[in-house]
Short mmCIF file of C-alpha atoms in Angstrom, two decimals:
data_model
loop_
_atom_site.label_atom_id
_atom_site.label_comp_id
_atom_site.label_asym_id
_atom_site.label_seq_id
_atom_site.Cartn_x
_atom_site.Cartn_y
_atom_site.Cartn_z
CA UNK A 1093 89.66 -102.56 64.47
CA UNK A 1094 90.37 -105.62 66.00
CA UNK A 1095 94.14 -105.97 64.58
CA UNK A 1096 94.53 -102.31 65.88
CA UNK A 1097 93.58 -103.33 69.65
CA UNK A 1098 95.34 -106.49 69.36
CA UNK A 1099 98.63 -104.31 68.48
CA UNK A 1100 97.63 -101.52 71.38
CA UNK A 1101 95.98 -103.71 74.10
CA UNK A 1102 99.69 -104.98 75.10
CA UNK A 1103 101.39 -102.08 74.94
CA UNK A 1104 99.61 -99.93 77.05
CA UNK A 1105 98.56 -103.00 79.54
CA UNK A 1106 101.82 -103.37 80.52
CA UNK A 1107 102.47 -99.39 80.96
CA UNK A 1108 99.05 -99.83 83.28
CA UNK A 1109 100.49 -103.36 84.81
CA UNK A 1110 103.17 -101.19 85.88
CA UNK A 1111 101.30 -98.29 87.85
CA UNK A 1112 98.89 -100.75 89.39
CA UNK A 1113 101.62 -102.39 90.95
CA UNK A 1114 103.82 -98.76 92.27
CA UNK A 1115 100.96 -97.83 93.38
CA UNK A 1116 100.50 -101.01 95.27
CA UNK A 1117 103.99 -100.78 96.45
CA UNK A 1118 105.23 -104.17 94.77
CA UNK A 1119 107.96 -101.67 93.19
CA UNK A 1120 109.47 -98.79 94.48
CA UNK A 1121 110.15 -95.74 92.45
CA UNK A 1122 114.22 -96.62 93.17
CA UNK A 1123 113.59 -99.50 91.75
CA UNK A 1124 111.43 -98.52 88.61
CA UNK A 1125 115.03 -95.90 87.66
CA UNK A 1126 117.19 -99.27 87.98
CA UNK A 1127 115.34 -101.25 85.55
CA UNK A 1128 115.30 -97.67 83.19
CA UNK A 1129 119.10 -97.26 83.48
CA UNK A 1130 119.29 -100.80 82.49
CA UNK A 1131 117.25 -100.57 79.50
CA UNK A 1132 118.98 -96.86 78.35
CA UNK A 1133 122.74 -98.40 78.98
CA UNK A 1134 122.53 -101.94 78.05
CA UNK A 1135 119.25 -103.26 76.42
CA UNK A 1136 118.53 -100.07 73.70
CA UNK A 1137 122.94 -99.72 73.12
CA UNK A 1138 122.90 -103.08 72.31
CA UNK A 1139 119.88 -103.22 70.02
CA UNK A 1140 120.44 -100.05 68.44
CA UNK A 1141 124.80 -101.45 67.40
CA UNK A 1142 123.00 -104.56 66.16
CA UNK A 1143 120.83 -102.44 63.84
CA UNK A 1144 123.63 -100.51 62.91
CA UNK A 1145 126.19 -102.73 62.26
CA UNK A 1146 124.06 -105.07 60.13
CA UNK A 1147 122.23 -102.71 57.89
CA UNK A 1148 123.62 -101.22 54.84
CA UNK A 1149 123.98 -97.37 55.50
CA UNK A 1150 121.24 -95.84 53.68
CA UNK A 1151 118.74 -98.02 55.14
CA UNK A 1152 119.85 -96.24 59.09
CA UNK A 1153 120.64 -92.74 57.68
CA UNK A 1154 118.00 -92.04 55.15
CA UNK A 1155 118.33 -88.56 54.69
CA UNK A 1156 114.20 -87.79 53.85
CA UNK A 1157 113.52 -89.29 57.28
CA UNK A 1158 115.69 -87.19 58.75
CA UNK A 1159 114.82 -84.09 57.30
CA UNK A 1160 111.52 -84.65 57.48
CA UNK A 1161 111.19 -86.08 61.41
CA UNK A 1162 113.60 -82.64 62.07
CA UNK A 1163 111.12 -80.12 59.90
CA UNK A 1164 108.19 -81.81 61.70
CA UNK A 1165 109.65 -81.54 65.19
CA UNK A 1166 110.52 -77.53 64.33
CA UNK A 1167 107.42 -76.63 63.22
CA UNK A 1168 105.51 -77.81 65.58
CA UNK A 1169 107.84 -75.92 68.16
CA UNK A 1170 107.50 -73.05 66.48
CA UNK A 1171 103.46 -73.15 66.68
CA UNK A 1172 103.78 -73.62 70.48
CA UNK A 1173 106.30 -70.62 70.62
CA UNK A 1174 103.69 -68.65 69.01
CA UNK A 1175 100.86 -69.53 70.65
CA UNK A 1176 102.55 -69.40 74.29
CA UNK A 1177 103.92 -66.30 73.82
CA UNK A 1178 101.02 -64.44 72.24
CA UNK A 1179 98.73 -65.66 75.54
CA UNK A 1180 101.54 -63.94 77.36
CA UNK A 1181 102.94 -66.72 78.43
CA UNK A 1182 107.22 -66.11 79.89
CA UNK A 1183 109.95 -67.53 78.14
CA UNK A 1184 110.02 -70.70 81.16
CA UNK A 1185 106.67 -71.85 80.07
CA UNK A 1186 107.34 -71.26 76.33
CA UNK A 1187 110.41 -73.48 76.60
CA UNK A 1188 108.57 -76.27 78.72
CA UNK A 1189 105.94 -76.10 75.65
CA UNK A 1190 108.50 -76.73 73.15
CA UNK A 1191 110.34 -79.84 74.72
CA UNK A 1192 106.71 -81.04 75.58
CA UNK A 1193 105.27 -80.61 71.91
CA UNK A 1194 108.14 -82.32 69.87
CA UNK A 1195 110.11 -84.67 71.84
CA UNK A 1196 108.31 -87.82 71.45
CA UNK A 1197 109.40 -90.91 73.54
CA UNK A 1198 110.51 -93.05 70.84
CA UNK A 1199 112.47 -94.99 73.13
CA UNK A 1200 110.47 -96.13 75.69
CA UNK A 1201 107.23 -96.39 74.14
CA UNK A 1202 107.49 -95.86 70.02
CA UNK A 1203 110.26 -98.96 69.90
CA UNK A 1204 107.91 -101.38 71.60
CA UNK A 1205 104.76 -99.93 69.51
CA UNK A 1206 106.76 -100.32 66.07
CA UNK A 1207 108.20 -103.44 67.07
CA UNK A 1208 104.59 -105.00 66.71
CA UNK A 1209 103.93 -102.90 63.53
CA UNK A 1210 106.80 -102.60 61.87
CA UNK A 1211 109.77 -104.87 63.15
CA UNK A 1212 112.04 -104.96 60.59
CA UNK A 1213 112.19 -101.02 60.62
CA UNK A 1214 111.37 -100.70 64.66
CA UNK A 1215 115.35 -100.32 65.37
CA UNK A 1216 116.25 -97.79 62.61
CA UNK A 1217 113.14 -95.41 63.21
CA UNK A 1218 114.53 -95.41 67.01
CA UNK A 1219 118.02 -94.66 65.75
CA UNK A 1220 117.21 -91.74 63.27
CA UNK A 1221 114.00 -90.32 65.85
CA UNK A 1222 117.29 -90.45 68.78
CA UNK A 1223 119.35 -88.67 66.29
CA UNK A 1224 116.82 -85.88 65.65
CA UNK A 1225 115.51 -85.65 69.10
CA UNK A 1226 118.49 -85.66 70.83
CA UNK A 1227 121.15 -83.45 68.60
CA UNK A 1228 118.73 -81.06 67.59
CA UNK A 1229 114.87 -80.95 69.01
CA UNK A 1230 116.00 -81.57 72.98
CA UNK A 1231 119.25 -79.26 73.15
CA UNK A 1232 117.17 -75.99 71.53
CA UNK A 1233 114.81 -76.66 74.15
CA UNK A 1234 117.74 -76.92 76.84
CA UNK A 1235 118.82 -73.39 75.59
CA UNK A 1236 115.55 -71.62 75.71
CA UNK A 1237 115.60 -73.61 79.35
CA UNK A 1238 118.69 -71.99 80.39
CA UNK A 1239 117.85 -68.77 78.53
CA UNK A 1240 114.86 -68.40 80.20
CA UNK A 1241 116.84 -68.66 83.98
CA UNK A 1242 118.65 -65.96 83.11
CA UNK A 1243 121.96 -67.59 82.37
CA UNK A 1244 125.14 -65.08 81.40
CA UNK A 1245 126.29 -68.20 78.56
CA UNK A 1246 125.94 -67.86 75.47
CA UNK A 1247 123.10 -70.27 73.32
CA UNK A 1248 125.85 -71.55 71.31
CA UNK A 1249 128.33 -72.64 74.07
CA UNK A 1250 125.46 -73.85 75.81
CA UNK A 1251 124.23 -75.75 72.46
CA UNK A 1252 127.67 -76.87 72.65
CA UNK A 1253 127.86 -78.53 76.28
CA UNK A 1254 123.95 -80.43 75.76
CA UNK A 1255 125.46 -81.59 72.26
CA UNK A 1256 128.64 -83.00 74.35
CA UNK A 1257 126.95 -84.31 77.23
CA UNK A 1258 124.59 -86.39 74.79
CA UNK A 1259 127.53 -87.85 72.57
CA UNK A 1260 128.37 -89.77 76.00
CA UNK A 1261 125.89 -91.24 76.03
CA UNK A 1262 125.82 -95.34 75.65
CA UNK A 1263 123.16 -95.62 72.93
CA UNK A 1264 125.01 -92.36 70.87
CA UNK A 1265 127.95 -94.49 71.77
CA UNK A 1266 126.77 -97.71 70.55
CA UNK A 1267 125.09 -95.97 67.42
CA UNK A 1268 128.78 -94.53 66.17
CA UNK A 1269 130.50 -98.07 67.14
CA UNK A 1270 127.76 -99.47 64.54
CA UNK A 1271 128.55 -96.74 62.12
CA UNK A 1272 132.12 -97.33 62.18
CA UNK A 1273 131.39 -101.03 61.92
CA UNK A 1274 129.58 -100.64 58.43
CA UNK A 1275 131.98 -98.13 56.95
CA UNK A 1276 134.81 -100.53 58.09
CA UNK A 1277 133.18 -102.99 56.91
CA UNK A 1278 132.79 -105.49 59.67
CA UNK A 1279 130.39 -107.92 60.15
CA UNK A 1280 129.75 -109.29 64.00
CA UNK A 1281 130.36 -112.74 64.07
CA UNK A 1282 126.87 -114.46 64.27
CA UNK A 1283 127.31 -115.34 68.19
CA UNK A 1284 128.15 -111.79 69.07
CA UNK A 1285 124.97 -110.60 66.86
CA UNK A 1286 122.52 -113.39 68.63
CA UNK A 1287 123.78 -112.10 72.01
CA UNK A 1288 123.20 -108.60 71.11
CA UNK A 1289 119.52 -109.73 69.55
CA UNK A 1290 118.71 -111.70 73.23
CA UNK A 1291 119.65 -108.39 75.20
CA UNK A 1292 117.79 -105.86 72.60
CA UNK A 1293 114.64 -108.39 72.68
CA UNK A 1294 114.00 -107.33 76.90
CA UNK A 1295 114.20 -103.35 76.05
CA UNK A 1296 110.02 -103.38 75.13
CA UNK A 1297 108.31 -104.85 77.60
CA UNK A 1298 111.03 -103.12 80.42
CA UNK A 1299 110.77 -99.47 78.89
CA UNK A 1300 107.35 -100.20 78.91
CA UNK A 1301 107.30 -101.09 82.23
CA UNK A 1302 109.28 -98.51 83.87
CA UNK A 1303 107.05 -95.52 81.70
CA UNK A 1304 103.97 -96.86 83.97
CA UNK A 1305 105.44 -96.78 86.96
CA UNK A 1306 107.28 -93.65 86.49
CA UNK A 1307 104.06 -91.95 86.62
CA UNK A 1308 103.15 -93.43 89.65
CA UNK A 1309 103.96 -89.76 92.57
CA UNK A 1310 104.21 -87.33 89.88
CA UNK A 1311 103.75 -83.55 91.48
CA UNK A 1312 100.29 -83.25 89.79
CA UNK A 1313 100.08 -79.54 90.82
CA UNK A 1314 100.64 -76.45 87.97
CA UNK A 1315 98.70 -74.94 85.52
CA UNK A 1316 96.00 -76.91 84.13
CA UNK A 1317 95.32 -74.98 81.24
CA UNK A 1318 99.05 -74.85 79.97
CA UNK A 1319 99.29 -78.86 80.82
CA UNK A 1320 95.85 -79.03 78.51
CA UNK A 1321 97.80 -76.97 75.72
CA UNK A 1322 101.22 -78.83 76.16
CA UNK A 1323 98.80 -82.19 75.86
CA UNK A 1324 97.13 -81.15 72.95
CA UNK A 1325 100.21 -79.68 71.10
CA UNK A 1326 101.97 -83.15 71.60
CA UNK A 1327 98.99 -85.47 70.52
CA UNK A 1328 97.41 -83.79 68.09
CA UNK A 1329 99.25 -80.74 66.66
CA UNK A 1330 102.62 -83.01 66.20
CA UNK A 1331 100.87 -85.85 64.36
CA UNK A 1332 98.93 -83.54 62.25
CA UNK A 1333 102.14 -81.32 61.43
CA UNK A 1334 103.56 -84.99 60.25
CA UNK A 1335 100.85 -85.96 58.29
CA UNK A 1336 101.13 -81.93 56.16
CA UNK A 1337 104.89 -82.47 55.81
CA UNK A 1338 104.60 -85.72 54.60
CA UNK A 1339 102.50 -84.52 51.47
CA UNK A 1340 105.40 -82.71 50.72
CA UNK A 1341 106.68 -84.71 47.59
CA UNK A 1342 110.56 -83.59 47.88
CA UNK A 1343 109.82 -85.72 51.48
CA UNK A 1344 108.15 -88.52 50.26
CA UNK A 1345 108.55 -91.84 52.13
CA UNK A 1346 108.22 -95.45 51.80
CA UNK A 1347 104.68 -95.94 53.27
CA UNK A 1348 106.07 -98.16 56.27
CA UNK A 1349 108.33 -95.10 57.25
CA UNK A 1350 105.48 -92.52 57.18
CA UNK A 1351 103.51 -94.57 59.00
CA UNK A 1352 106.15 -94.89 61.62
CA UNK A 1353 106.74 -91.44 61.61
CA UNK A 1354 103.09 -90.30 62.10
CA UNK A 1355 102.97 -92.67 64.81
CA UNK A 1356 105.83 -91.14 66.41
CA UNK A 1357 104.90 -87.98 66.37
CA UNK A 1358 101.22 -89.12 67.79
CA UNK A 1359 103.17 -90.27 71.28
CA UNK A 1360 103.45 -89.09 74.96
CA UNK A 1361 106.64 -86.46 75.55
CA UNK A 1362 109.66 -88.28 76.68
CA UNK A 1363 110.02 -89.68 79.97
CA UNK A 1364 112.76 -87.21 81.03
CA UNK A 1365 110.31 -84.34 80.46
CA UNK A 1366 109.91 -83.76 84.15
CA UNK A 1367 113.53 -83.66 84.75
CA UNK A 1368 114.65 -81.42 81.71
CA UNK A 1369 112.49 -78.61 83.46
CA UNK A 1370 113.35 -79.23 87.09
CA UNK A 1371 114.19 -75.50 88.45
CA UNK A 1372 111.60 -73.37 86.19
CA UNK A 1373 108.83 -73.56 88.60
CA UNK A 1374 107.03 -75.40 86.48
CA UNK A 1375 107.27 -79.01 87.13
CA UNK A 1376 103.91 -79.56 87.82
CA UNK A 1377 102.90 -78.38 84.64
CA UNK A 1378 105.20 -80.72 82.91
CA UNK A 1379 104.17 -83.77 85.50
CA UNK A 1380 100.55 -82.79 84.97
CA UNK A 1381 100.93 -82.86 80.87
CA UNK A 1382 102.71 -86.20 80.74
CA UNK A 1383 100.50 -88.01 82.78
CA UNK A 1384 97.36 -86.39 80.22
CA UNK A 1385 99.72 -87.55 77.58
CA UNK A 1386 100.35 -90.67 78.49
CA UNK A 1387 96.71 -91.42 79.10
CA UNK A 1388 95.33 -89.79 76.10
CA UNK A 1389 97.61 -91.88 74.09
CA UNK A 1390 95.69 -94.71 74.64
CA UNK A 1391 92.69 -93.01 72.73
CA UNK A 1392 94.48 -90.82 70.27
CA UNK A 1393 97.15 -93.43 69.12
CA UNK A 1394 94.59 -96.29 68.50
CA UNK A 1395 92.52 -94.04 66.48
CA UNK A 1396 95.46 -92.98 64.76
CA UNK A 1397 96.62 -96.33 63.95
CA UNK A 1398 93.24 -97.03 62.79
CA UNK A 1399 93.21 -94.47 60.35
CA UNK A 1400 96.44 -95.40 59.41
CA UNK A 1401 95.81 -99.06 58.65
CA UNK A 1402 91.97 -98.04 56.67
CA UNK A 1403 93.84 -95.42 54.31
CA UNK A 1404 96.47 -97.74 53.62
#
């Protein structure tokens, strides 16, 4: 139990270091989104094209992991689909529970996690969890969104546009310039790969960072028993929907991968939950289930990683 606190204690330290010291005013909330665009344009891009670019194919696109991080995400937007609408529950609020149930925030908080676990896979699980999260978990939930507000376009075209907007994106950007970069087969000279190592190294304790303070003046008003639901779904349905798929044979992993998946699925929503939803009415709800999220983590992910490390 020890190792497992020893692995927790400073990752969720800093994400407390962080609100203690918003809340104090030391840091602004202006200045909490500067050190996050830093970390999403710069620090993650040029981690994620080092991982890329020096890995042999198969080792960044493993198909199983794929399949099986998108099955897991699907079902366990599916359950809160069902559940949502057979309380009653419109199609806003069903859509909210969906991007709050299966969007992890592998950035921000699983990178930093793994990369005390698991370093040597930390960069590829955040590359294949972006890839399913971002192409195909996050833009159904941006459809159901829009659908939900009424709009006249159609799912597809607006599938279409989310997929678009997220291919401009610096660390989609950087992940294809570190594709073409092992099909090509180029290697980055060793001083371009140390520079790219020394930038990636600051993304963990500064995504960690800016997830504490970001919670720091959430609108903590909304629905308490849909927050519950949405908190519940995320840290216990998703992991436990993992953990069935996973005993699927056909998905199989290498036991450092499932344990890496698991423990994705186990975390807090992304930190652009609150934003995704802005104009359904039901921001609080979202505000109020990140910030249960975030803090439930702390319990649910170390006994998780307990488990984890006694079954192994």
């Amino acid at each position: 139990m020890l190792t497992v606190l020893s692995i927790i204690f400073p990752v969720f330290a800093v994400m407390g270091l962080a609100y203690v010291v918003v809340l104090k005013g030391l840091f602004d909330q202006a200045e909490i989104r500067t050190l996050g665009k830093y970390v999403l344009n710069i620090a993650f891009p040029a981690m994620l094209f080092n991982t890329v670019a020096t890995r042999d194919l198969s080792d960044v696109f493993n198909l199983p992991y794929l399949a099986a991080y998108a099955l897991i995400g699907l079902i366990t937007g599916a359950i809160a689909l069902v559940v949502l609408s057979a309380q009653g529950e419109g199609r806003a609020r069903q859509a909210v529970g969906w991007i709050g149930v299966n969007s992890p925030n592998s950035a921000f908080i699983g990178f930093p996690l793994l990369s005390f676990i698991s370093p040597e896979i930390a960069g590829t699980v955040l590359a294949m969890n972006f890839l399913v999260e971002n192409f195909l978990l996050v833009p159904i939930g941006l459809v159901l969104l829009e659908s939900a507000k009424g709009s006249q376009t159609s799912p597809l075209r607006l599938l279409g546009r989310t997929v678009l907007a997220v291919m401009k994106r610096p660390m989609v950007i950087a992940l294809w310039l570190g594709l073409f970069a092992v099909l090509a087969g180029l290697h980055p000279p060793q001083a371009l790969q140390r520079l790219l190592d020394f930038v990636g190294a600051s993304a963990s304790a500064v995504a960690l960072f800016c997830v504490g303070g970001a919670l720091v003046g959430l609108p903590l008003r909304g629905n308490r028993g849909l927050a519950g639901q949405i908190t519940v779904g995320k840290l216990i349905v998703h992991p436990l929907v993992a953990i069935a798929v996973l005993s699927i044979p056909v998905l199989a992993l290498a036991p450092a991968l499932q344990v890496a998946m698991i423990l994705s699925a186990a975390l807090p929503m992304l930190s652009l939950y609150t934003v995704l939803v802005q104009g359904t009415g039901e921001e609080g709800v979202a505000s109020l289930a990140m910030l249960w999220a975030n803090i439930g983590s702390v319990v649910t992910v170390t006994a998780l990683l307990w488990w984890l490390q006694t079954a192994a």
